[in-house]
């Protein structure tokens, strides 16, 4: 804790999470009245009432700041001096795409943000900011975090100047809806919490071995539980729109050729039949890479996926391919021979992946893949993003991947499905993505990271408290300056941030003994 | 049985291949659906359809408990929607629903309850019988029990025998159960000091406890971080020692609500007021109670355990316990006595003087002993039996046995060695060591709580009979209302079966897995936020966030 954290301004400064790049806070305090305060478009703003993304966000944040205002009604009253009456939102960019989607280059800087007497001004700042609407959202979140309950319960805010931008562009959370089905409500609630933590990518690990809940228009037979445990096209659309309004990209993952047992149930001949000696054993392995029908299926399938999900990226998986089944299958053995692959099955994997990459490229999408695909020497296009997840030799891997010139996203230190006793958030907090040896150019290739909550032991009953506030630790690592790593300071801010999440209705678990003024009521 | 379709989830996991067979077996009509496993259960594939419109609970004609018996009447009301889970959702009995008043026809299914001793307004106590006999046949189930508490256990078992087929039709199979608990004391500890647990969280836990046949709620109500118990004798304790004097406290009304909610479910409420250590929060509202720690010859401003050298300390405890003894009807009080740090006592000149006066030399365990004996005796005069954590026994093995009666073993390591030592001294034991559920394993750890054998120590039959039970502990450092339920359930269910059922029929993790998977889906269906054991799904997932 430095001097700026202490005394009068502590309540507000003390709960900012993730910490902005630059904060200057004075001890001058203004009050906000729920009866008169409003969030409005500045006169000069290039965007206004017609922009639903903006208006939605105003309403959402007004309710966060004044949770009980709706009950009391909102009457415009004269604002006394020493009170802040308005938050004016000034979008400077000429090109405001209210209906656009956040994308990988969305600029989230919101530099100017200052409280002056009687007025609170915030604006999208950069002249070349094409996505000021998106940059506005983290700004509104920060504003809401500055408001605190002063003595006698009055909503208060200190005179403050903030300029802020994220350290990494890709700040993701992975949820796994295959090992356990997650009801829509749970996904939406966690998207909301992601926005509070300035996460901007929902990595949707939507299908895997245990189940295929994505209801495909082209191949509806892939899902087997038609009503209760599936995501219909309209569910998916709702999730994408909900995320968009919060500046969050939805990156779907359709992992192949391994992790596809559930695909095989609805799509005959897609998976490799495994052999026991000379006869099929009845079990199946990875996708069968030697059949033309496989690629015909994948072409049609990914064509659909590319239209359903607007994001420029699709995650293609490619991890943990077990070669045993391929090895057992005589047709595949023959194919290996014809191709001159010898017994090197990673060459077969390579062949498969390259064809999939070509298929996906033809839909005008970019792709992410898990690190094995790179490790196995598959020839990748230069715009491929490599997702590093294997827990040991992380730095070596980052070094190698970036040396080869690939953009990379780091997940390895943040497997939140592993739990242990005590304050493991500290471990996630201190993980440094750029700690590896490499040139500046190499480090620039690390565009972000992801907190992964795999689903073996997680469903709607325990997902939310397991994710928050542990993922918040990751959020600050990915947003704030690299030198922000003081555990005591982080503890104090994070404890308040978690209470704020609880008050906003998310069951974020405690860091340690203590209490929140408003405890979780959702039992 | 909800578990059937989860064969999908385990199917591809090679290690679990053997489960496929089991799951298919268990997805046949609910042969072993009851959790914890009854002592004796036999059932056939004969099944009877049940309809919520043709189903009633009744007192048997010879039953001592009759209509008006609060425990049983309210259990009837509670179990109806637990048995017919879709019934209330589907629009249930509305006032203008005429069918509800239609005369019951011949197809009615009657659950006849016969209770020998009608202790309807009493509280369950350490000697209460919980045994029952349940016989399900065509058109009727007959439930016989010595006490209302036994009848509650039987109703729970009956409710678990009922299942729905794929069309939502309810069934129960022809079944005979003869059941009783292996251990008398089957407890669950919640810690409301390190985090405040709102009343609904406690009440919901009591509900889930009754589904698991737990019968003691060990309420670790106060500790260092906060003192949420609102004492009528010493209101300052919570007004100064709680996290917040009005929102983070348990008023007398709250406490009596917990006790009565528990009573109706056959659960005892065992309060713990832990001293002389773990009392930092007491000191805020009771100046002079705690030992002032010294740095050299001056007070450092910090405080240690209760000051055992002052007679005022005992007067205070005496008055507080007098209140506690009247508020909590249970014949036991937990006195704590764990983890007393002697550093502060050693630093305090008054305490040192007292040591000299008492002839304790420099052996501070003697001082601790002196304190504990005093408050144990004081508890005795209130006609209550005291339970203490094992530290008290360990530190005073020689002088112990005149005053100690029940020792709770909590330390890790060779806990059975400790159980052996304590029972050898003729004292009763409650085992907690293997069931510290606040410490999450890597993940898949329910089996760790299941494969515990509380009597696997060398000792006489007499010694073994002194092990009166065990309890699961959910300490609160990292737990509050946000994560309590999924962290408790279904892991505590593993311990519940160990404490209720016969070890011989429940020793296999492989057999238990599909049953527990099914039971956790049942808990979910009843609104308990129980986490999954592994990959899979329940027909009805948890609807909250």
PDB file of C-alpha atoms in Angstrom, chain B residues 115-326:
ATOM      1  CA  UNK B 115     -44.751 -44.841  16.434  1.00  0.00           C
ATOM      2  CA  UNK B 116     -44.467 -46.567  19.771  1.00  0.00           C
ATOM      3  CA  UNK B 117     -43.401 -43.617  21.920  1.00  0.00           C
ATOM      4  CA  UNK B 118     -45.032 -40.285  21.163  1.00  0.00           C
ATOM      5  CA  UNK B 119     -42.284 -37.845  22.155  1.00  0.00           C
ATOM      6  CA  UNK B 120     -43.730 -35.352  19.716  1.00  0.00           C
ATOM      7  CA  UNK B 121     -42.798 -32.148  21.462  1.00  0.00           C
ATOM      8  CA  UNK B 122     -39.393 -33.241  22.715  1.00  0.00           C
ATOM      9  CA  UNK B 123     -35.929 -32.918  21.288  1.00  0.00           C
ATOM     10  CA  UNK B 124     -33.834 -35.722  19.886  1.00  0.00           C
ATOM     11  CA  UNK B 125     -31.161 -36.614  22.410  1.00  0.00           C
ATOM     12  CA  UNK B 126     -27.982 -38.707  22.425  1.00  0.00           C
ATOM     13  CA  UNK B 127     -29.869 -41.853  23.374  1.00  0.00           C
ATOM     14  CA  UNK B 128     -32.852 -41.472  21.067  1.00  0.00           C
ATOM     15  CA  UNK B 129     -33.586 -44.543  19.028  1.00  0.00           C
ATOM     16  CA  UNK B 130     -33.596 -43.954  15.291  1.00  0.00           C
ATOM     17  CA  UNK B 131     -34.413 -47.457  14.194  1.00  0.00           C
ATOM     18  CA  UNK B 132     -37.376 -48.188  11.972  1.00  0.00           C
ATOM     19  CA  UNK B 133     -38.932 -50.929   9.911  1.00  0.00           C
ATOM     20  CA  UNK B 134     -40.450 -50.210   6.542  1.00  0.00           C
ATOM     21  CA  UNK B 135     -42.492 -52.580   4.493  1.00  0.00           C
ATOM     22  CA  UNK B 136     -43.740 -51.549   1.066  1.00  0.00           C
ATOM     23  CA  UNK B 137     -46.382 -53.722  -0.525  1.00  0.00           C
ATOM     24  CA  UNK B 138     -49.334 -53.319  -2.832  1.00  0.00           C
ATOM     25  CA  UNK B 139     -51.324 -50.221  -1.964  1.00  0.00           C
ATOM     26  CA  UNK B 140     -49.566 -49.666   1.288  1.00  0.00           C
ATOM     27  CA  UNK B 141     -46.329 -48.966   3.056  1.00  0.00           C
ATOM     28  CA  UNK B 142     -46.111 -49.590   6.723  1.00  0.00           C
ATOM     29  CA  UNK B 143     -43.520 -47.794   8.763  1.00  0.00           C
ATOM     30  CA  UNK B 144     -42.879 -48.790  12.350  1.00  0.00           C
ATOM     31  CA  UNK B 145     -40.542 -47.004  14.730  1.00  0.00           C
ATOM     32  CA  UNK B 146     -39.904 -46.746  18.443  1.00  0.00           C
ATOM     33  CA  UNK B 147     -39.666 -42.970  18.323  1.00  0.00           C
ATOM     34  CA  UNK B 148     -40.745 -40.130  16.100  1.00  0.00           C
ATOM     35  CA  UNK B 149     -37.058 -39.709  15.173  1.00  0.00           C
ATOM     36  CA  UNK B 150     -36.954 -43.230  13.834  1.00  0.00           C
ATOM     37  CA  UNK B 151     -40.131 -42.520  11.891  1.00  0.00           C
ATOM     38  CA  UNK B 152     -38.407 -39.515  10.273  1.00  0.00           C
ATOM     39  CA  UNK B 153     -35.542 -41.720   9.102  1.00  0.00           C
ATOM     40  CA  UNK B 154     -38.040 -44.164   7.716  1.00  0.00           C
ATOM     41  CA  UNK B 155     -39.947 -41.491   5.828  1.00  0.00           C
ATOM     42  CA  UNK B 156     -36.670 -40.317   4.302  1.00  0.00           C
ATOM     43  CA  UNK B 157     -35.897 -43.852   3.141  1.00  0.00           C
ATOM     44  CA  UNK B 158     -39.377 -44.237   1.743  1.00  0.00           C
ATOM     45  CA  UNK B 159     -39.068 -40.987  -0.193  1.00  0.00           C
ATOM     46  CA  UNK B 160     -35.854 -42.250  -1.747  1.00  0.00           C
ATOM     47  CA  UNK B 161     -37.500 -45.489  -2.841  1.00  0.00           C
ATOM     48  CA  UNK B 162     -39.865 -43.569  -5.078  1.00  0.00           C
ATOM     49  CA  UNK B 163     -38.592 -42.933  -8.601  1.00  0.00           C
ATOM     50  CA  UNK B 164     -39.905 -41.731 -11.934  1.00  0.00           C
ATOM     51  CA  UNK B 165     -39.691 -43.520 -15.235  1.00  0.00           C
ATOM     52  CA  UNK B 166     -38.971 -41.754 -18.521  1.00  0.00           C
ATOM     53  CA  UNK B 167     -42.589 -40.683 -18.799  1.00  0.00           C
ATOM     54  CA  UNK B 168     -42.587 -39.093 -15.374  1.00  0.00           C
ATOM     55  CA  UNK B 169     -44.713 -41.832 -13.834  1.00  0.00           C
ATOM     56  CA  UNK B 170     -43.916 -42.445 -10.168  1.00  0.00           C
ATOM     57  CA  UNK B 171     -43.169 -45.933  -8.896  1.00  0.00           C
ATOM     58  CA  UNK B 172     -42.140 -47.704  -5.740  1.00  0.00           C
ATOM     59  CA  UNK B 173     -40.939 -51.290  -5.583  1.00  0.00           C
ATOM     60  CA  UNK B 174     -41.969 -53.937  -3.141  1.00  0.00           C
ATOM     61  CA  UNK B 175     -39.402 -53.506  -0.407  1.00  0.00           C
ATOM     62  CA  UNK B 176     -38.576 -54.541   3.143  1.00  0.00           C
ATOM     63  CA  UNK B 177     -36.215 -52.451   5.237  1.00  0.00           C
ATOM     64  CA  UNK B 178     -34.990 -53.035   8.752  1.00  0.00           C
ATOM     65  CA  UNK B 179     -32.735 -50.171   9.621  1.00  0.00           C
ATOM     66  CA  UNK B 180     -30.826 -48.493  12.422  1.00  0.00           C
ATOM     67  CA  UNK B 181     -27.702 -46.323  12.588  1.00  0.00           C
ATOM     68  CA  UNK B 182     -24.277 -47.784  13.160  1.00  0.00           C
ATOM     69  CA  UNK B 183     -23.240 -44.713  15.190  1.00  0.00           C
ATOM     70  CA  UNK B 184     -25.393 -42.584  17.450  1.00  0.00           C
ATOM     71  CA  UNK B 185     -23.556 -39.355  16.748  1.00  0.00           C
ATOM     72  CA  UNK B 186     -23.469 -38.316  13.091  1.00  0.00           C
ATOM     73  CA  UNK B 187     -22.530 -34.698  13.025  1.00  0.00           C
ATOM     74  CA  UNK B 188     -21.840 -31.825  10.712  1.00  0.00           C
ATOM     75  CA  UNK B 189     -19.930 -28.767  11.846  1.00  0.00           C
ATOM     76  CA  UNK B 190     -20.535 -25.319  10.420  1.00  0.00           C
ATOM     77  CA  UNK B 191     -18.328 -22.394  11.359  1.00  0.00           C
ATOM     78  CA  UNK B 192     -20.244 -19.125  11.550  1.00  0.00           C
ATOM     79  CA  UNK B 193     -17.409 -17.068  12.933  1.00  0.00           C
ATOM     80  CA  UNK B 194     -14.842 -16.962  10.131  1.00  0.00           C
ATOM     81  CA  UNK B 195     -17.668 -16.110   7.780  1.00  0.00           C
ATOM     82  CA  UNK B 196     -21.195 -15.287   8.733  1.00  0.00           C
ATOM     83  CA  UNK B 197     -23.678 -17.734   7.278  1.00  0.00           C
ATOM     84  CA  UNK B 198     -27.109 -16.211   6.659  1.00  0.00           C
ATOM     85  CA  UNK B 199     -29.962 -18.141   8.230  1.00  0.00           C
ATOM     86  CA  UNK B 200     -31.267 -19.589   4.946  1.00  0.00           C
ATOM     87  CA  UNK B 201     -27.850 -21.194   4.355  1.00  0.00           C
ATOM     88  CA  UNK B 202     -28.022 -22.906   7.751  1.00  0.00           C
ATOM     89  CA  UNK B 203     -31.615 -24.025   7.343  1.00  0.00           C
ATOM     90  CA  UNK B 204     -30.905 -25.420   3.898  1.00  0.00           C
ATOM     91  CA  UNK B 205     -27.937 -27.337   5.284  1.00  0.00           C
ATOM     92  CA  UNK B 206     -30.223 -28.821   7.932  1.00  0.00           C
ATOM     93  CA  UNK B 207     -32.584 -29.949   5.173  1.00  0.00           C
ATOM     94  CA  UNK B 208     -29.741 -31.626   3.309  1.00  0.00           C
ATOM     95  CA  UNK B 209     -28.531 -33.191   6.571  1.00  0.00           C
ATOM     96  CA  UNK B 210     -31.874 -34.849   7.086  1.00  0.00           C
ATOM     97  CA  UNK B 211     -31.747 -36.297   3.545  1.00  0.00           C
ATOM     98  CA  UNK B 212     -28.419 -37.840   4.588  1.00  0.00           C
ATOM     99  CA  UNK B 213     -29.622 -38.934   8.034  1.00  0.00           C
ATOM    100  CA  UNK B 214     -27.145 -36.738   9.876  1.00  0.00           C
ATOM    101  CA  UNK B 215     -28.457 -36.059  13.359  1.00  0.00           C
ATOM    102  CA  UNK B 216     -26.176 -33.479  14.999  1.00  0.00           C
ATOM    103  CA  UNK B 217     -25.593 -29.919  13.877  1.00  0.00           C
ATOM    104  CA  UNK B 218     -22.388 -28.881  15.615  1.00  0.00           C
ATOM    105  CA  UNK B 219     -22.646 -25.120  15.592  1.00  0.00           C
ATOM    106  CA  UNK B 220     -19.175 -23.626  15.896  1.00  0.00           C
ATOM    107  CA  UNK B 221     -20.892 -20.360  16.452  1.00  0.00           C
ATOM    108  CA  UNK B 222     -18.085 -18.088  17.666  1.00  0.00           C
ATOM    109  CA  UNK B 223     -14.309 -17.947  17.253  1.00  0.00           C
ATOM    110  CA  UNK B 224     -11.505 -15.406  16.813  1.00  0.00           C
ATOM    111  CA  UNK B 225     -12.820 -13.463  13.809  1.00  0.00           C
ATOM    112  CA  UNK B 226     -16.349 -12.719  14.991  1.00  0.00           C
ATOM    113  CA  UNK B 227     -18.948 -13.289  17.687  1.00  0.00           C
ATOM    114  CA  UNK B 228     -22.302 -13.448  15.911  1.00  0.00           C
ATOM    115  CA  UNK B 229     -24.243 -15.029  18.810  1.00  0.00           C
ATOM    116  CA  UNK B 230     -26.445 -12.320  20.269  1.00  0.00           C
ATOM    117  CA  UNK B 231     -26.366 -12.992  23.979  1.00  0.00           C
ATOM    118  CA  UNK B 232     -29.176 -11.592  26.065  1.00  0.00           C
ATOM    119  CA  UNK B 233     -26.940 -11.538  29.145  1.00  0.00           C
ATOM    120  CA  UNK B 234     -23.994  -9.901  27.393  1.00  0.00           C
ATOM    121  CA  UNK B 235     -25.276  -8.037  24.334  1.00  0.00           C
ATOM    122  CA  UNK B 236     -21.919  -6.316  23.991  1.00  0.00           C
ATOM    123  CA  UNK B 237     -20.308  -9.549  22.829  1.00  0.00           C
ATOM    124  CA  UNK B 238     -22.028  -9.380  19.457  1.00  0.00           C
ATOM    125  CA  UNK B 239     -22.562  -5.655  19.208  1.00  0.00           C
ATOM    126  CA  UNK B 240     -18.796  -5.227  19.427  1.00  0.00           C
ATOM    127  CA  UNK B 241     -17.540  -8.630  18.402  1.00  0.00           C
ATOM    128  CA  UNK B 242     -19.686  -9.447  15.367  1.00  0.00           C
ATOM    129  CA  UNK B 243     -18.673  -8.381  11.874  1.00  0.00           C
ATOM    130  CA  UNK B 244     -21.704  -6.121  11.976  1.00  0.00           C
ATOM    131  CA  UNK B 245     -23.899  -5.586  15.052  1.00  0.00           C
ATOM    132  CA  UNK B 246     -27.220  -5.892  13.279  1.00  0.00           C
ATOM    133  CA  UNK B 247     -26.746  -7.707   9.969  1.00  0.00           C
ATOM    134  CA  UNK B 248     -24.122 -10.284  10.924  1.00  0.00           C
ATOM    135  CA  UNK B 249     -25.604 -11.670  14.120  1.00  0.00           C
ATOM    136  CA  UNK B 250     -27.837 -14.530  15.224  1.00  0.00           C
ATOM    137  CA  UNK B 251     -30.604 -13.124  17.367  1.00  0.00           C
ATOM    138  CA  UNK B 252     -32.374 -15.271  19.935  1.00  0.00           C
ATOM    139  CA  UNK B 253     -35.188 -15.653  17.407  1.00  0.00           C
ATOM    140  CA  UNK B 254     -32.732 -16.858  14.785  1.00  0.00           C
ATOM    141  CA  UNK B 255     -31.237 -19.384  17.167  1.00  0.00           C
ATOM    142  CA  UNK B 256     -34.605 -20.754  18.207  1.00  0.00           C
ATOM    143  CA  UNK B 257     -35.595 -20.972  14.554  1.00  0.00           C
ATOM    144  CA  UNK B 258     -32.508 -23.057  13.831  1.00  0.00           C
ATOM    145  CA  UNK B 259     -33.210 -25.282  16.828  1.00  0.00           C
ATOM    146  CA  UNK B 260     -36.829 -25.855  15.895  1.00  0.00           C
ATOM    147  CA  UNK B 261     -36.029 -26.416  12.210  1.00  0.00           C
ATOM    148  CA  UNK B 262     -33.465 -28.980  13.313  1.00  0.00           C
ATOM    149  CA  UNK B 263     -35.803 -30.620  15.815  1.00  0.00           C
ATOM    150  CA  UNK B 264     -38.467 -31.209  13.196  1.00  0.00           C
ATOM    151  CA  UNK B 265     -35.815 -33.074  11.204  1.00  0.00           C
ATOM    152  CA  UNK B 266     -34.542 -35.109  14.135  1.00  0.00           C
ATOM    153  CA  UNK B 267     -31.346 -33.101  14.374  1.00  0.00           C
ATOM    154  CA  UNK B 268     -29.703 -32.030  17.621  1.00  0.00           C
ATOM    155  CA  UNK B 269     -28.098 -28.612  17.801  1.00  0.00           C
ATOM    156  CA  UNK B 270     -24.794 -28.815  19.636  1.00  0.00           C
ATOM    157  CA  UNK B 271     -23.417 -25.350  20.368  1.00  0.00           C
ATOM    158  CA  UNK B 272     -19.688 -24.781  20.680  1.00  0.00           C
ATOM    159  CA  UNK B 273     -18.298 -21.925  22.710  1.00  0.00           C
ATOM    160  CA  UNK B 274     -14.613 -22.548  22.290  1.00  0.00           C
ATOM    161  CA  UNK B 275     -12.275 -21.222  25.002  1.00  0.00           C
ATOM    162  CA  UNK B 276      -9.749 -20.310  26.328  1.00  0.00           C
ATOM    163  CA  UNK B 277      -8.128 -19.929  22.875  1.00  0.00           C
ATOM    164  CA  UNK B 278      -9.998 -18.859  19.733  1.00  0.00           C
ATOM    165  CA  UNK B 279     -11.615 -16.048  21.657  1.00  0.00           C
ATOM    166  CA  UNK B 280     -10.250 -12.825  20.127  1.00  0.00           C
ATOM    167  CA  UNK B 281     -13.744 -11.649  19.214  1.00  0.00           C
ATOM    168  CA  UNK B 282     -14.984 -12.167  22.810  1.00  0.00           C
ATOM    169  CA  UNK B 283     -12.498  -9.632  24.073  1.00  0.00           C
ATOM    170  CA  UNK B 284     -14.024  -6.775  22.127  1.00  0.00           C
ATOM    171  CA  UNK B 285     -17.277  -6.842  24.034  1.00  0.00           C
ATOM    172  CA  UNK B 286     -15.929  -8.095  27.336  1.00  0.00           C
ATOM    173  CA  UNK B 287     -12.939  -6.002  28.397  1.00  0.00           C
ATOM    174  CA  UNK B 288     -10.660  -7.712  30.908  1.00  0.00           C
ATOM    175  CA  UNK B 289     -11.639 -11.197  29.783  1.00  0.00           C
ATOM    176  CA  UNK B 290      -8.608 -11.894  27.645  1.00  0.00           C
ATOM    177  CA  UNK B 291      -5.025 -12.028  28.806  1.00  0.00           C
ATOM    178  CA  UNK B 292      -3.147  -8.871  28.044  1.00  0.00           C
ATOM    179  CA  UNK B 293       0.094  -9.791  26.277  1.00  0.00           C
ATOM    180  CA  UNK B 294       3.269  -8.067  27.362  1.00  0.00           C
ATOM    181  CA  UNK B 295       6.297  -6.936  25.495  1.00  0.00           C
ATOM    182  CA  UNK B 296       8.960  -6.804  28.156  1.00  0.00           C
ATOM    183  CA  UNK B 297       7.399  -5.057  31.108  1.00  0.00           C
ATOM    184  CA  UNK B 298       4.616  -3.221  29.260  1.00  0.00           C
ATOM    185  CA  UNK B 299       1.376  -4.439  27.692  1.00  0.00           C
ATOM    186  CA  UNK B 300       1.809  -4.748  23.955  1.00  0.00           C
ATOM    187  CA  UNK B 301      -1.786  -3.883  23.193  1.00  0.00           C
ATOM    188  CA  UNK B 302      -2.559  -7.349  21.883  1.00  0.00           C
ATOM    189  CA  UNK B 303      -4.486 -10.046  23.684  1.00  0.00           C
ATOM    190  CA  UNK B 304      -4.150 -13.769  24.154  1.00  0.00           C
ATOM    191  CA  UNK B 305      -6.473 -16.503  25.440  1.00  0.00           C
ATOM    192  CA  UNK B 306      -8.993 -15.986  28.232  1.00  0.00           C
ATOM    193  CA  UNK B 307      -7.210 -14.906  31.392  1.00  0.00           C
ATOM    194  CA  UNK B 308      -7.282 -18.003  33.631  1.00  0.00           C
ATOM    195  CA  UNK B 309      -5.829 -16.194  36.607  1.00  0.00           C
ATOM    196  CA  UNK B 310      -8.804 -13.933  37.198  1.00  0.00           C
ATOM    197  CA  UNK B 311     -11.854 -15.152  39.036  1.00  0.00           C
ATOM    198  CA  UNK B 312     -13.892 -12.663  36.995  1.00  0.00           C
ATOM    199  CA  UNK B 313     -13.226 -14.821  33.944  1.00  0.00           C
ATOM    200  CA  UNK B 314     -14.989 -17.774  35.537  1.00  0.00           C
ATOM    201  CA  UNK B 315     -17.854 -15.625  36.735  1.00  0.00           C
ATOM    202  CA  UNK B 316     -18.339 -14.367  33.207  1.00  0.00           C
ATOM    203  CA  UNK B 317     -18.187 -17.826  31.646  1.00  0.00           C
ATOM    204  CA  UNK B 318     -20.554 -19.107  34.265  1.00  0.00           C
ATOM    205  CA  UNK B 319     -23.183 -16.507  33.465  1.00  0.00           C
ATOM    206  CA  UNK B 320     -22.720 -16.910  29.715  1.00  0.00           C
ATOM    207  CA  UNK B 321     -23.006 -20.687  29.919  1.00  0.00           C
ATOM    208  CA  UNK B 322     -26.044 -20.437  32.107  1.00  0.00           C
ATOM    209  CA  UNK B 323     -27.709 -18.587  29.258  1.00  0.00           C
ATOM    210  CA  UNK B 324     -26.357 -20.998  26.640  1.00  0.00           C
ATOM    211  CA  UNK B 325     -27.576 -23.981  28.645  1.00  0.00           C
ATOM    212  CA  UNK B 326     -31.095 -22.635  28.681  1.00  0.00           C
TER     213      UNK B 326
END
